[in-house]
Every structure is written in structure tokens, then in C-alpha cells.
PDB file of C-alpha atoms and ligand atoms in Angstrom:
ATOM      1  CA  UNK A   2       0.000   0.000   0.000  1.00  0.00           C
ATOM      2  CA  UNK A   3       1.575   3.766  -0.775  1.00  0.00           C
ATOM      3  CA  UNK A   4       1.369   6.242   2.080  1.00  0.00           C
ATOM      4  CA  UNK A   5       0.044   9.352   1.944  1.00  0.00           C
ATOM      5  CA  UNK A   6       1.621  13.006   3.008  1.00  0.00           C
ATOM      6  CA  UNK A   7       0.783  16.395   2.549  1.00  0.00           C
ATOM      7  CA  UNK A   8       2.298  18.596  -0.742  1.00  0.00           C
ATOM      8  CA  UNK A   9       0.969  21.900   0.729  1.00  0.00           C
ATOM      9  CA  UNK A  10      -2.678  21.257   1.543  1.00  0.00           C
ATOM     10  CA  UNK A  11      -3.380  18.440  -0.382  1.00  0.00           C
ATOM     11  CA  UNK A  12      -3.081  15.124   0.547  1.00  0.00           C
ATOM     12  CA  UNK A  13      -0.868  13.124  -2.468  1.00  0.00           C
ATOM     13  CA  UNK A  14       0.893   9.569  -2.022  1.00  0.00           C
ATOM     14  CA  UNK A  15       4.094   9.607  -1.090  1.00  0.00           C
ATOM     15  CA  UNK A  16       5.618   9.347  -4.531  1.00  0.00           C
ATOM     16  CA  UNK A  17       3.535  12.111  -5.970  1.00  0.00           C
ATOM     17  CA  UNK A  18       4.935  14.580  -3.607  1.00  0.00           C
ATOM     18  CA  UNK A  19       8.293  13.915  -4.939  1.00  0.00           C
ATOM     19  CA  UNK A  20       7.925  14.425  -8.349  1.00  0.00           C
ATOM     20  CA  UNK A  21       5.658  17.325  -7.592  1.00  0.00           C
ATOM     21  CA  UNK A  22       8.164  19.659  -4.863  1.00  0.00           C
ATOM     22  CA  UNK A  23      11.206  18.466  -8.069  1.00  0.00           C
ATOM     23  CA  UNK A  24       8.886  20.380 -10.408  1.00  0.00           C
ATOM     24  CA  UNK A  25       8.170  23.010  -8.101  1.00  0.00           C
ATOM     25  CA  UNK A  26      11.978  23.574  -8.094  1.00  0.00           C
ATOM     26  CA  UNK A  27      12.557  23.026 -11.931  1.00  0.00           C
ATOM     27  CA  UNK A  28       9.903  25.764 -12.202  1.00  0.00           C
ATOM     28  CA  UNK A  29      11.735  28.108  -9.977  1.00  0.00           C
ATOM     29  CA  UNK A  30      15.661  27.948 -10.162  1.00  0.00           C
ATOM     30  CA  UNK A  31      16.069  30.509 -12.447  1.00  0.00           C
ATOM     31  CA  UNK A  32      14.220  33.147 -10.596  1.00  0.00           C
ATOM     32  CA  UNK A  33      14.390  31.368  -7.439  1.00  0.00           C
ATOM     33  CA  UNK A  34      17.232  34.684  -5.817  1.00  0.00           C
ATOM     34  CA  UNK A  35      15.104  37.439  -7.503  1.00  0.00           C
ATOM     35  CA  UNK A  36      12.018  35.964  -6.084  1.00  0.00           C
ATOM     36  CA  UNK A  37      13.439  35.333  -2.762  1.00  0.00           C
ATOM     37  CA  UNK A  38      14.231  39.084  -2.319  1.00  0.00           C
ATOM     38  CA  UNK A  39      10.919  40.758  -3.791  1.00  0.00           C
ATOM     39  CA  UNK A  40       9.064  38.205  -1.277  1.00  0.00           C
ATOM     40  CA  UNK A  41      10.764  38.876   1.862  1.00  0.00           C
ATOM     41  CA  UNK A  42      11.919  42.182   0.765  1.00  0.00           C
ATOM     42  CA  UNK A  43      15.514  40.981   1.765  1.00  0.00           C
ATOM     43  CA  UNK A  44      15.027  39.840   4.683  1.00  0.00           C
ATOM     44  CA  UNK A  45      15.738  36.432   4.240  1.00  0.00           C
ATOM     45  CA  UNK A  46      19.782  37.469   3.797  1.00  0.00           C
ATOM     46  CA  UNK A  47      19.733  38.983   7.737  1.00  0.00           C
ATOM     47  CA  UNK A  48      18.044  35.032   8.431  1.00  0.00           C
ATOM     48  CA  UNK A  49      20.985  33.283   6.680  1.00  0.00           C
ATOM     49  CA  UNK A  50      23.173  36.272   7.979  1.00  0.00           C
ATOM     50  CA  UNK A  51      22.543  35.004  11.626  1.00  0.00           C
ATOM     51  CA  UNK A  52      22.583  31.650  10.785  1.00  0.00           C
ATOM     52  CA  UNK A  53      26.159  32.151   9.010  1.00  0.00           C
ATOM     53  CA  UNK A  54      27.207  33.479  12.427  1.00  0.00           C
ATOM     54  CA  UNK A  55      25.634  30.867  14.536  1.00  0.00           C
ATOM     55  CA  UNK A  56      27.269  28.338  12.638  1.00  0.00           C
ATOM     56  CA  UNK A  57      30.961  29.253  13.331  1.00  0.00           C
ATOM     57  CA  UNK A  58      32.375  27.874  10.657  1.00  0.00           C
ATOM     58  CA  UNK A  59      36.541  27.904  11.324  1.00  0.00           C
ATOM     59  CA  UNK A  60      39.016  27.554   8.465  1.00  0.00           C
ATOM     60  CA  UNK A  61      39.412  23.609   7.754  1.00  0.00           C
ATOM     61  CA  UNK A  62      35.520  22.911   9.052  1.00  0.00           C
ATOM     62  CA  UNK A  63      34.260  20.094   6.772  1.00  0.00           C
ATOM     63  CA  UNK A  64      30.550  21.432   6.128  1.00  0.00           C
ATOM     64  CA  UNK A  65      27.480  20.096   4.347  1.00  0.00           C
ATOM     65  CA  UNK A  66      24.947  22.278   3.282  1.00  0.00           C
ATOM     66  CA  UNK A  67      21.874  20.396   2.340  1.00  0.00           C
ATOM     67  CA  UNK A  68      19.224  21.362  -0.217  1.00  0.00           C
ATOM     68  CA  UNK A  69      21.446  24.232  -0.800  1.00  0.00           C
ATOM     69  CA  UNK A  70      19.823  25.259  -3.717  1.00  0.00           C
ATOM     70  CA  UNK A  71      20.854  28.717  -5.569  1.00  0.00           C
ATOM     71  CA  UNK A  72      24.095  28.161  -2.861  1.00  0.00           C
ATOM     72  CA  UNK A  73      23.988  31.134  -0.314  1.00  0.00           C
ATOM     73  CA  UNK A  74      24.899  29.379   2.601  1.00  0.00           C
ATOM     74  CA  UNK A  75      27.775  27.231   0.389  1.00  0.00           C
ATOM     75  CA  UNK A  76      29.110  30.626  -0.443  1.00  0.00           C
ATOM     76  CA  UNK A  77      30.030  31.767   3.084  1.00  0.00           C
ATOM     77  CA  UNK A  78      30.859  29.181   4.188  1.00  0.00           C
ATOM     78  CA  UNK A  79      33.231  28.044   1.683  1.00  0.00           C
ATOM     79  CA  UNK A  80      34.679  32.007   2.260  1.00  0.00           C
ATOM     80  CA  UNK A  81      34.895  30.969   5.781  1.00  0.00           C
ATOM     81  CA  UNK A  82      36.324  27.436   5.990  1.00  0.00           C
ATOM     82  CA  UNK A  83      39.125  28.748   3.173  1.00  0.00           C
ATOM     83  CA  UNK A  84      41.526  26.701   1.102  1.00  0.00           C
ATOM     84  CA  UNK A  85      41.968  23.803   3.826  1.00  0.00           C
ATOM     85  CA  UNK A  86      38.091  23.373   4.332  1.00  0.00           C
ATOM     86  CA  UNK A  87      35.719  20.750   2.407  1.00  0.00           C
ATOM     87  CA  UNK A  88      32.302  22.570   1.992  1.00  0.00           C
ATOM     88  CA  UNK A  89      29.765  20.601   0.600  1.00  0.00           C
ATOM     89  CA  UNK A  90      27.214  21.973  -1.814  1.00  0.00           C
ATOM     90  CA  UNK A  91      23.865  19.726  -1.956  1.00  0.00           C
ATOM     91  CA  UNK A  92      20.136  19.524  -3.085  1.00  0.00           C
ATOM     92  CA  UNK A  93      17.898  16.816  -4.604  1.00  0.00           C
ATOM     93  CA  UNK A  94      17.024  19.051  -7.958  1.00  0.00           C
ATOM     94  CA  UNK A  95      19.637  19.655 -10.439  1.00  0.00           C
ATOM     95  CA  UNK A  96      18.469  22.807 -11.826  1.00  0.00           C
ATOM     96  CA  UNK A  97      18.584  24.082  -8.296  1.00  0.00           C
ATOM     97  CA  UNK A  98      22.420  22.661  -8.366  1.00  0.00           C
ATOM     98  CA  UNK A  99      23.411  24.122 -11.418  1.00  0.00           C
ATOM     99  CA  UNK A 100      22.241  27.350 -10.613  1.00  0.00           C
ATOM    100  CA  UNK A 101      24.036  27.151  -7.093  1.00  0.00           C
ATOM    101  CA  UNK A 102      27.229  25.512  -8.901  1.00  0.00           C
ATOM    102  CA  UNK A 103      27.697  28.149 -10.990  1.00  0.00           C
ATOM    103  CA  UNK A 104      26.884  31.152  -9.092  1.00  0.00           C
ATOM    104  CA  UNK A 105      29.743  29.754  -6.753  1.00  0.00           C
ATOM    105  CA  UNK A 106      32.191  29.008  -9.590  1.00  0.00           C
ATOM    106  CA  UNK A 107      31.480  32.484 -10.771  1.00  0.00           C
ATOM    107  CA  UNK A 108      32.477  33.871  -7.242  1.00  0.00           C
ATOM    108  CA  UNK A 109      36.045  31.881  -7.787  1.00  0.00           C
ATOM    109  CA  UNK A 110      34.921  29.373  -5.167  1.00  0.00           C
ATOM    110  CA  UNK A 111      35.103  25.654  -6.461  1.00  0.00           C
ATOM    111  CA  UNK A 112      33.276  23.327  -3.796  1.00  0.00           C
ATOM    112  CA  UNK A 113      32.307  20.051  -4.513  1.00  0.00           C
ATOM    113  CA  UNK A 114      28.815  19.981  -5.463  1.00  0.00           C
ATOM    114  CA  UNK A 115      26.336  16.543  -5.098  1.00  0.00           C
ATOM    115  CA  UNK A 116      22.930  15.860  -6.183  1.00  0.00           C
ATOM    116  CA  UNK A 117      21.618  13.975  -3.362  1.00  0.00           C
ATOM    117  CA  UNK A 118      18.382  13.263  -1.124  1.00  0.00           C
ATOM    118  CA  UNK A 119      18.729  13.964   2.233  1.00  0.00           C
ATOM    119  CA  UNK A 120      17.121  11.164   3.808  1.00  0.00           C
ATOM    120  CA  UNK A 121      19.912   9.111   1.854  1.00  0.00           C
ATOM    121  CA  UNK A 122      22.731  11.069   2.432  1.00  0.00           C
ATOM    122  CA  UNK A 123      25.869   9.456   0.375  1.00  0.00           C
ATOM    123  CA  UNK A 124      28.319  10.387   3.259  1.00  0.00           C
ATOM    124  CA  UNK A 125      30.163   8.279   5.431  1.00  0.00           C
ATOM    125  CA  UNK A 126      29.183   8.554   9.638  1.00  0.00           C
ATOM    126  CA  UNK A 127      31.160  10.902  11.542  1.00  0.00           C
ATOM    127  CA  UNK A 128      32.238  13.191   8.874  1.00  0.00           C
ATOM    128  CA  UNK A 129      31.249  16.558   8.766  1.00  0.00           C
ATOM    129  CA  UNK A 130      31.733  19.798  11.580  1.00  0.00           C
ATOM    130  CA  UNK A 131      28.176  21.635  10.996  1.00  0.00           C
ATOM    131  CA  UNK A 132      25.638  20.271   8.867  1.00  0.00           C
ATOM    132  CA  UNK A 133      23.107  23.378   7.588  1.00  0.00           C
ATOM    133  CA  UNK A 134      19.536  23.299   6.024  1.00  0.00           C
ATOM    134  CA  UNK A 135      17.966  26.614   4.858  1.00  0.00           C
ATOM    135  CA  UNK A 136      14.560  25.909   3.753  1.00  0.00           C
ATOM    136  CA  UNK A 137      14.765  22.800   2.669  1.00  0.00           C
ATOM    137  CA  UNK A 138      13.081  20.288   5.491  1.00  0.00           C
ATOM    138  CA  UNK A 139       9.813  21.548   5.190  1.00  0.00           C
ATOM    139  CA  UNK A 140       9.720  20.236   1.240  1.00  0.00           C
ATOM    140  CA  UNK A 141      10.891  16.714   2.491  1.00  0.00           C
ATOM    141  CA  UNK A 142       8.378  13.515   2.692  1.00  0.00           C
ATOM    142  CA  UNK A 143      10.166  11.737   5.660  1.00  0.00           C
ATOM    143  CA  UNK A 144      11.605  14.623   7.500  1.00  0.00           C
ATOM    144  CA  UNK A 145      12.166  11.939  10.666  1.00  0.00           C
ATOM    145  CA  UNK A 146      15.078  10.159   8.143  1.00  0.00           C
ATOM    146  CA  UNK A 147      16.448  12.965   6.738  1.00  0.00           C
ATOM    147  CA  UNK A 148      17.107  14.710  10.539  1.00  0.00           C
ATOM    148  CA  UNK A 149      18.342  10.763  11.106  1.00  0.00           C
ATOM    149  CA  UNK A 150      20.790  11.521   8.365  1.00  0.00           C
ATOM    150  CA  UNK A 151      22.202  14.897   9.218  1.00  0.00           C
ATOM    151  CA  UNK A 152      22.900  13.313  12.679  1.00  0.00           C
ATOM    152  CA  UNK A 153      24.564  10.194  11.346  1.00  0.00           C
ATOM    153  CA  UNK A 154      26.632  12.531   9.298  1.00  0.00           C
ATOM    154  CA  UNK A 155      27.774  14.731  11.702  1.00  0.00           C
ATOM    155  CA  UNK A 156      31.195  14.486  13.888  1.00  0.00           C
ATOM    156  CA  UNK A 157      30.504  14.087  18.149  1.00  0.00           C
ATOM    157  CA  UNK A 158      30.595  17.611  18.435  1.00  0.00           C
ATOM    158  CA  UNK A 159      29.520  18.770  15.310  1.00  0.00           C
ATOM    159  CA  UNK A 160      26.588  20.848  15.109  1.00  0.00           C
ATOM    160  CA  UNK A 161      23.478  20.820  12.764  1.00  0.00           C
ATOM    161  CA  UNK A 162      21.600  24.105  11.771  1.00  0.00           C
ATOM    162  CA  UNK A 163      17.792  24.254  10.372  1.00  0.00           C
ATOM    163  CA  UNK A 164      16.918  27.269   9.056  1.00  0.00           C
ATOM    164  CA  UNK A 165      13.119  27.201   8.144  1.00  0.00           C
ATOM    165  CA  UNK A 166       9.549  29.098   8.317  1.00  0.00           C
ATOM    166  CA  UNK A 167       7.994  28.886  10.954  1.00  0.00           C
ATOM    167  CA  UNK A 168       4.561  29.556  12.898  1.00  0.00           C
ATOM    168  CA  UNK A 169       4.410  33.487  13.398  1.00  0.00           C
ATOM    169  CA  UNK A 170       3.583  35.437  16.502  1.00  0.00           C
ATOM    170  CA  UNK A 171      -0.370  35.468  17.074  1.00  0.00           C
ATOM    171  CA  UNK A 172      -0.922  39.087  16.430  1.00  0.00           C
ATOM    172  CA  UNK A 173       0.840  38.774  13.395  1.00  0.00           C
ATOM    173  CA  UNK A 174      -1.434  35.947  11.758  1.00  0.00           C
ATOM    174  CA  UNK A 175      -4.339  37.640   9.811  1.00  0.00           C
ATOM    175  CA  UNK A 176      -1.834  40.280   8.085  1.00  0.00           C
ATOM    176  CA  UNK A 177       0.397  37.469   7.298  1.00  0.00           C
ATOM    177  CA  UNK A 178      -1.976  35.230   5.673  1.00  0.00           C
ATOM    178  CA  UNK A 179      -3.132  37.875   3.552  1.00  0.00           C
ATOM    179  CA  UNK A 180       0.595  38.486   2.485  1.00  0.00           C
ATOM    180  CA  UNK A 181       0.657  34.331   1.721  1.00  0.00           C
ATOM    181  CA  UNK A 182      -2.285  33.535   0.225  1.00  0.00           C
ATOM    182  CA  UNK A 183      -3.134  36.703  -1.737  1.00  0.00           C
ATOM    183  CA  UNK A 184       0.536  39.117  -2.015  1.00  0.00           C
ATOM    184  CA  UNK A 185       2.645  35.909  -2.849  1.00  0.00           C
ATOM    185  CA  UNK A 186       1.100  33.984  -5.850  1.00  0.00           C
ATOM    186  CA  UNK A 187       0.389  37.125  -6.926  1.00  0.00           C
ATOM    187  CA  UNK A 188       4.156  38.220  -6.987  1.00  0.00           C
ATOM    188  CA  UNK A 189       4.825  34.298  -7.885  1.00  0.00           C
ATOM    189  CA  UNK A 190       2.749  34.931 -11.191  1.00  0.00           C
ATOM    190  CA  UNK A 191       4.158  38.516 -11.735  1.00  0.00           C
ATOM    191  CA  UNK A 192       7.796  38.155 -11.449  1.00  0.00           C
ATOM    192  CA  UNK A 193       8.096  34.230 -11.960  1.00  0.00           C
ATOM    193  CA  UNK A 194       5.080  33.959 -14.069  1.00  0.00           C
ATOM    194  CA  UNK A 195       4.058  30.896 -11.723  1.00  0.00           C
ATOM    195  CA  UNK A 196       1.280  31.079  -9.479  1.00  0.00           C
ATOM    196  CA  UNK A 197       0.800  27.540  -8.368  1.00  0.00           C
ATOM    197  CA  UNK A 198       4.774  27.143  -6.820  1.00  0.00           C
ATOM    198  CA  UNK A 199       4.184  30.355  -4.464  1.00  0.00           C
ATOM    199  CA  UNK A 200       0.544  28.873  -3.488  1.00  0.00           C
ATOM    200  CA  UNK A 201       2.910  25.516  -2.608  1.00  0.00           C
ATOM    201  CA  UNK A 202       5.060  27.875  -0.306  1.00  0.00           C
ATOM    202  CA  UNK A 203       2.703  29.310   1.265  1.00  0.00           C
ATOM    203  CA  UNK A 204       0.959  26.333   2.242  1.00  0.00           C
ATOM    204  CA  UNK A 205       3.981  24.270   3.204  1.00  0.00           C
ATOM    205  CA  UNK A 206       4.888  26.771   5.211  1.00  0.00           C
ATOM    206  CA  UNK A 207       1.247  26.188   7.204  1.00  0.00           C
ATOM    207  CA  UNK A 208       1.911  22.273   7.341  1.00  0.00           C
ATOM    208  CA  UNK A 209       5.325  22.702   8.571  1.00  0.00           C
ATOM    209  CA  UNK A 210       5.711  21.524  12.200  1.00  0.00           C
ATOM    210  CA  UNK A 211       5.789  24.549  14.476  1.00  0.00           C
ATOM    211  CA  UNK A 212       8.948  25.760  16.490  1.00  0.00           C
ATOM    212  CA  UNK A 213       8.300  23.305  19.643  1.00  0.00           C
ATOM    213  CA  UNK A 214       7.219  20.507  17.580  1.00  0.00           C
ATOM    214  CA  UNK A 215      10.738  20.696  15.308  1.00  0.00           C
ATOM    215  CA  UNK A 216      12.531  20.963  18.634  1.00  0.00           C
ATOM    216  CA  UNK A 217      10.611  17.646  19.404  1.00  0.00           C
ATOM    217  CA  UNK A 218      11.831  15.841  16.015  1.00  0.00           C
ATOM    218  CA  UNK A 219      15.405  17.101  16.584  1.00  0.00           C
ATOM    219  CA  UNK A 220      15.911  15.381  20.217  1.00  0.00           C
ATOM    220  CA  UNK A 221      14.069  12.439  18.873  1.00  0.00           C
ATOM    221  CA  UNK A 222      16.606  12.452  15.959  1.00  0.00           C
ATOM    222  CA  UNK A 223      19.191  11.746  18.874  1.00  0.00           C
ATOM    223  CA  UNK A 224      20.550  15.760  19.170  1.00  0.00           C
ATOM    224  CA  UNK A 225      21.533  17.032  22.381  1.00  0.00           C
ATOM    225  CA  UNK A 226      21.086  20.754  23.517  1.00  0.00           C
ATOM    226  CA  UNK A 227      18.711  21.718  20.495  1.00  0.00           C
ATOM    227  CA  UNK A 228      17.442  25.659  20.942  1.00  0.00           C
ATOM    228  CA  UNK A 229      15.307  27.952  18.758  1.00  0.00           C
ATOM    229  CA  UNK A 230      15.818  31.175  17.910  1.00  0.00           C
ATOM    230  CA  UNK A 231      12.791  32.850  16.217  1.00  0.00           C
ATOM    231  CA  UNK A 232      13.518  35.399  13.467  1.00  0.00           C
ATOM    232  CA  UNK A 233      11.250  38.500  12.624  1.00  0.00           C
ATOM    233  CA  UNK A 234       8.536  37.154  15.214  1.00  0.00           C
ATOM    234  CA  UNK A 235       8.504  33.590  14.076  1.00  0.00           C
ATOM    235  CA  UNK A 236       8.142  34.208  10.444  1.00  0.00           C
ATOM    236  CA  UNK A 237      11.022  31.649  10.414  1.00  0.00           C
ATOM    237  CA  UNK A 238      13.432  30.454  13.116  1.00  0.00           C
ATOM    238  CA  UNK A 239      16.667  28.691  13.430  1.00  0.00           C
ATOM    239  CA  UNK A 240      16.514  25.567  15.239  1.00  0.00           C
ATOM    240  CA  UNK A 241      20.226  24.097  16.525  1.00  0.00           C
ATOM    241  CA  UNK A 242      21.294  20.948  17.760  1.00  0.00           C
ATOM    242  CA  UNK A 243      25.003  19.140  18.587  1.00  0.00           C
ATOM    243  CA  UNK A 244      25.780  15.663  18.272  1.00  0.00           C
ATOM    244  CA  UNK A 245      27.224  14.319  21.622  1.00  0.00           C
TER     245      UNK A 245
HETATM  246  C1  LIG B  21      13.391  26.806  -0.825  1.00  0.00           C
HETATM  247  S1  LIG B  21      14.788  25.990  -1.515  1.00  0.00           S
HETATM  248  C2  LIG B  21      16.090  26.445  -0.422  1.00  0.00           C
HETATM  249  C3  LIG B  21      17.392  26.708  -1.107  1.00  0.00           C
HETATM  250  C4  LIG B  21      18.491  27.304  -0.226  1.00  0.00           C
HETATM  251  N1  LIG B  21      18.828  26.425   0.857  1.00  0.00           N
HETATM  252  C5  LIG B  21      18.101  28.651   0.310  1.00  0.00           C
HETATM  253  O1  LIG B  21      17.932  28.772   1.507  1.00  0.00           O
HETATM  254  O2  LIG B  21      17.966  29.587  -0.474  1.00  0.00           O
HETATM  255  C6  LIG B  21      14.452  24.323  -1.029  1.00  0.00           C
HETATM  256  C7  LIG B  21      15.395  23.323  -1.638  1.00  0.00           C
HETATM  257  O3  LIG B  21      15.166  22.042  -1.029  1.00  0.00           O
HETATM  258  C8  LIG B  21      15.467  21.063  -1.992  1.00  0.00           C
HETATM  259  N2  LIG B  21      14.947  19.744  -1.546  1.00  0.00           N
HETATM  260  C9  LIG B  21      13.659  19.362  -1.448  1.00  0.00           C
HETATM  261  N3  LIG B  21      13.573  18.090  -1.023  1.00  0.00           N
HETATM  262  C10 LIG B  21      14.846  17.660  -0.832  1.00  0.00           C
HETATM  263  C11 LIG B  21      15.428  16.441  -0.404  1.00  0.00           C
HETATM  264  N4  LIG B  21      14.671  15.382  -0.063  1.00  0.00           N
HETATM  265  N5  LIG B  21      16.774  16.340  -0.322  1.00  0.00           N
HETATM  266  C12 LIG B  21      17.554  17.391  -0.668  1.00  0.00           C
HETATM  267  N6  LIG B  21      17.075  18.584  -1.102  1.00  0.00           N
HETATM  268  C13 LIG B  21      15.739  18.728  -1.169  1.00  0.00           C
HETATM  269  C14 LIG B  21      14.810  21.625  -3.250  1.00  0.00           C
HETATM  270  O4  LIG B  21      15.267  20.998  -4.414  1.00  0.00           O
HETATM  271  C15 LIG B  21      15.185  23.096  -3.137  1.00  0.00           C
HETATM  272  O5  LIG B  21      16.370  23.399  -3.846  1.00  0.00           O
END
């Protein structure tokens, strides 16, 4: 029998919402950066920007960024871990990848680059200092493996770091959802000409688990000391965890 899971709202069998968040993806890499500026009006750089810094990368850090996408995490980190560091750029779509690949390449920085899923991560145990997401778990079916995987990937020591939406101060709710459901497919359809993948955001970003339920996942995953940090009133937080 297939399972079932949620792509945004609607309830698809597990296969479906594979092939359906990889088109979602196809459909945005080119204007994936553009789009990600217009719709938070920049502030998703000051998320990554604190991220960056919790993360403490020092030169030599073996890093994997997963479902790095267009690469802005790769980028700094690669700047930070220098010549004797291994940074890892990842993601499960390859026009994601390419774009990522080559906006690094074109920056001078050459990091290996792999086209992997995260819930099968092709990395030996043990290996890496930090292991980063940025928007990527909420778009995975069995988000229980993959945080399995960044663990198992991770040195004793090493530390993992999930930057993702999250649920947004009470107050905040009603303006917000009018921004989601009527601002972004709007801009989606304006600026990427595609509706439908900014309607997907905005719902995944409902169905993701909320700040204390990630927490939850993470110490189930096996990670020790995991904390929160909410970013512009919850609109998305950074969740952190170290393997003992
Ligand atoms: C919203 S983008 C985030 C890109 C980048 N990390 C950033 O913050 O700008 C989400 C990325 O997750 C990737 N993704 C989705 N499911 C994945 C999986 N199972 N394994 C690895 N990457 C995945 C998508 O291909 C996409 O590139």
C-alpha cells in the first residue's frame, strides 16, 4: 500500500509529492534569488546572515549544506572554511544545483557539489563539523530520516543548523496570511510567471511543524542541547542541535 503526506494542503501519495516539490523547483531555479528578495523584501539574507554566524564555521571545518539550492549558505561558508576546508554543496534538484554551482564558480569558489536526497545522504558517519539546512526540510516527505541523516553525518561535536519558516507570533497571523495567500502567488505569477509554486510555499509553510514541535523531532533524531531562535517574530526560526 503507498502512504500518503501532505504537498501543501493536499493530501498526495508519497511518490507524488516527490515528483511534484522536483517540479516546483525546476519551475523556480532561475528566478528562485530574484524571487526570494521581492518576497521577503531581503530579509531572508539577515536570516541566513545570523545563521552564518551561529554556525561558526573555522578555516578547515568540513561542512554540508543540504538542499542548498541557488548556494547562499555554500558561499560563506566556503569564504569561511578557506583553502583547507571541504564545503559541501547539496540539493535533490539539479536545476537548483546548477544554478548554485555556478553562481559559486562564478564567485572563484570551487566546492564540490552533489545531487543527493537527504534522507539518503551518500556520506560516510562521523564526517562533517556543521551540517546546515535553509529551507529545505519543510519540502521533504520523511523529514524523521532525513534529521536521522544529518545526525549520522555529523562528527561528536559537530553541530546541525535548520533554518526554516515557521509559525508566526499570534498578532501577526491575519496580516500574514493575507501576504501568503493573496501578495505571494500574486508576486509568484508577476515576477516568476508561476502562481501555483508560491501557493505551494505558502501552504507548506502552514503544514510545517511549528517551532516546539521541530525541537521535538530534533531530540528524537538523537541531538543534544537543540534551541530555537525565532527570526522577525517567528516568520522563520533557526533551530540548533550538537551531536554528543
Ligand atoms: C526553498 S529551496 C532552499 C534553497 C536554499 N537552501 C536557500 O535557503 O535559499 C528548497 C530546496 O530544497 C530542496 N529539496 C527538497 N527536497 C529535498 C530532499 N529530499 N533532499 C535534498 N534537497 C531537497 C529543493 O530541491 C530546493 O532546492
Amino acid at each position: 500500500m503507498t502512504n500518503s503526506t501532505h504537498f501543501g494542503y493536499q493530501t498526495v501519495a508519497e511518490e507524488e509529492k516527490v515528483h511534484k516539490v522536483a517540479e516546483v523547483f525546476h519551475s523556480v531555479a532561475a528566478k528562485y534569488d530574484v524571487m526570494n528578495d521581492f518576497m521577503s523584501a531581503g530579509l531572508h539574507r539577515v536570516w541566513k546572515a545570523f545563521t552564518i554566524a551561529q554556525a561558526g564555521i573555522r578555516p578547515g571545518f568540513k561542512v554540508l549544506d543540504i538542499a542548498g539550492g541557488t548556494g547562499d549558505l555554500a558561499k560563506a561558508f566556503a569564504k569561511q572554511a578557506g583553502p583547507t576546508g571541504e564545503v559541501w554543496l547539496t540539493d535533490i534538484n539539479e536545476s537548483m544545483l546548477r544554478v548554485g554551482r555556478d553562481r559559486l564558480l562564478n564567485k572563484g569558489l570551487v566546492t564540490p557539489t552533489s545531487l543527493c536526497d537527504a534522507e539518503k545522504l551518500p556520506f560516510p558517519d562521523n564526517y562533517f563539523d556543521r551540517v546546515s539546512v535553509a529551507f529545505g526540510l519543510r519540502n521533504m516527505t520523511h523529514k524523521d530520516v532525513a534529521l536521522a541523516e544529518m545526525r549520522r553525518v555529523l562528527k561528536p561535536g559537530g553541530k546541525l543548523l535548520v533554518l526554516e519558516f515557521s509559525k508566526v507570533w499570534e498578532p501577526l497571523k491575519k496580516p500574514y496570511d493575507i501576504y501568503s495567500f493573496s501578495v505571494l502567488p500574486w508576486l509568484g505569477k508577476r515576477v516568476a510567471n508561476d502562481a501555483d509554486s508560491y501557493r505551494y510555499l505558502a501552504e507548506s509553510i502552514r503544514m510545517h511543524p511549528d517551532q516546539e514541535t521541530l525541537k521535538a523531532m530534533m531530540q528524537e533524531a538523537g541531538l543534544e542541547r537543540v534551541q530555537y531562535f525565532n527570526l522577525t517574530a517567528g516568520v522563520a526560526a533557526l533551530h540548533t542541535g550538537i551531536k554528543l
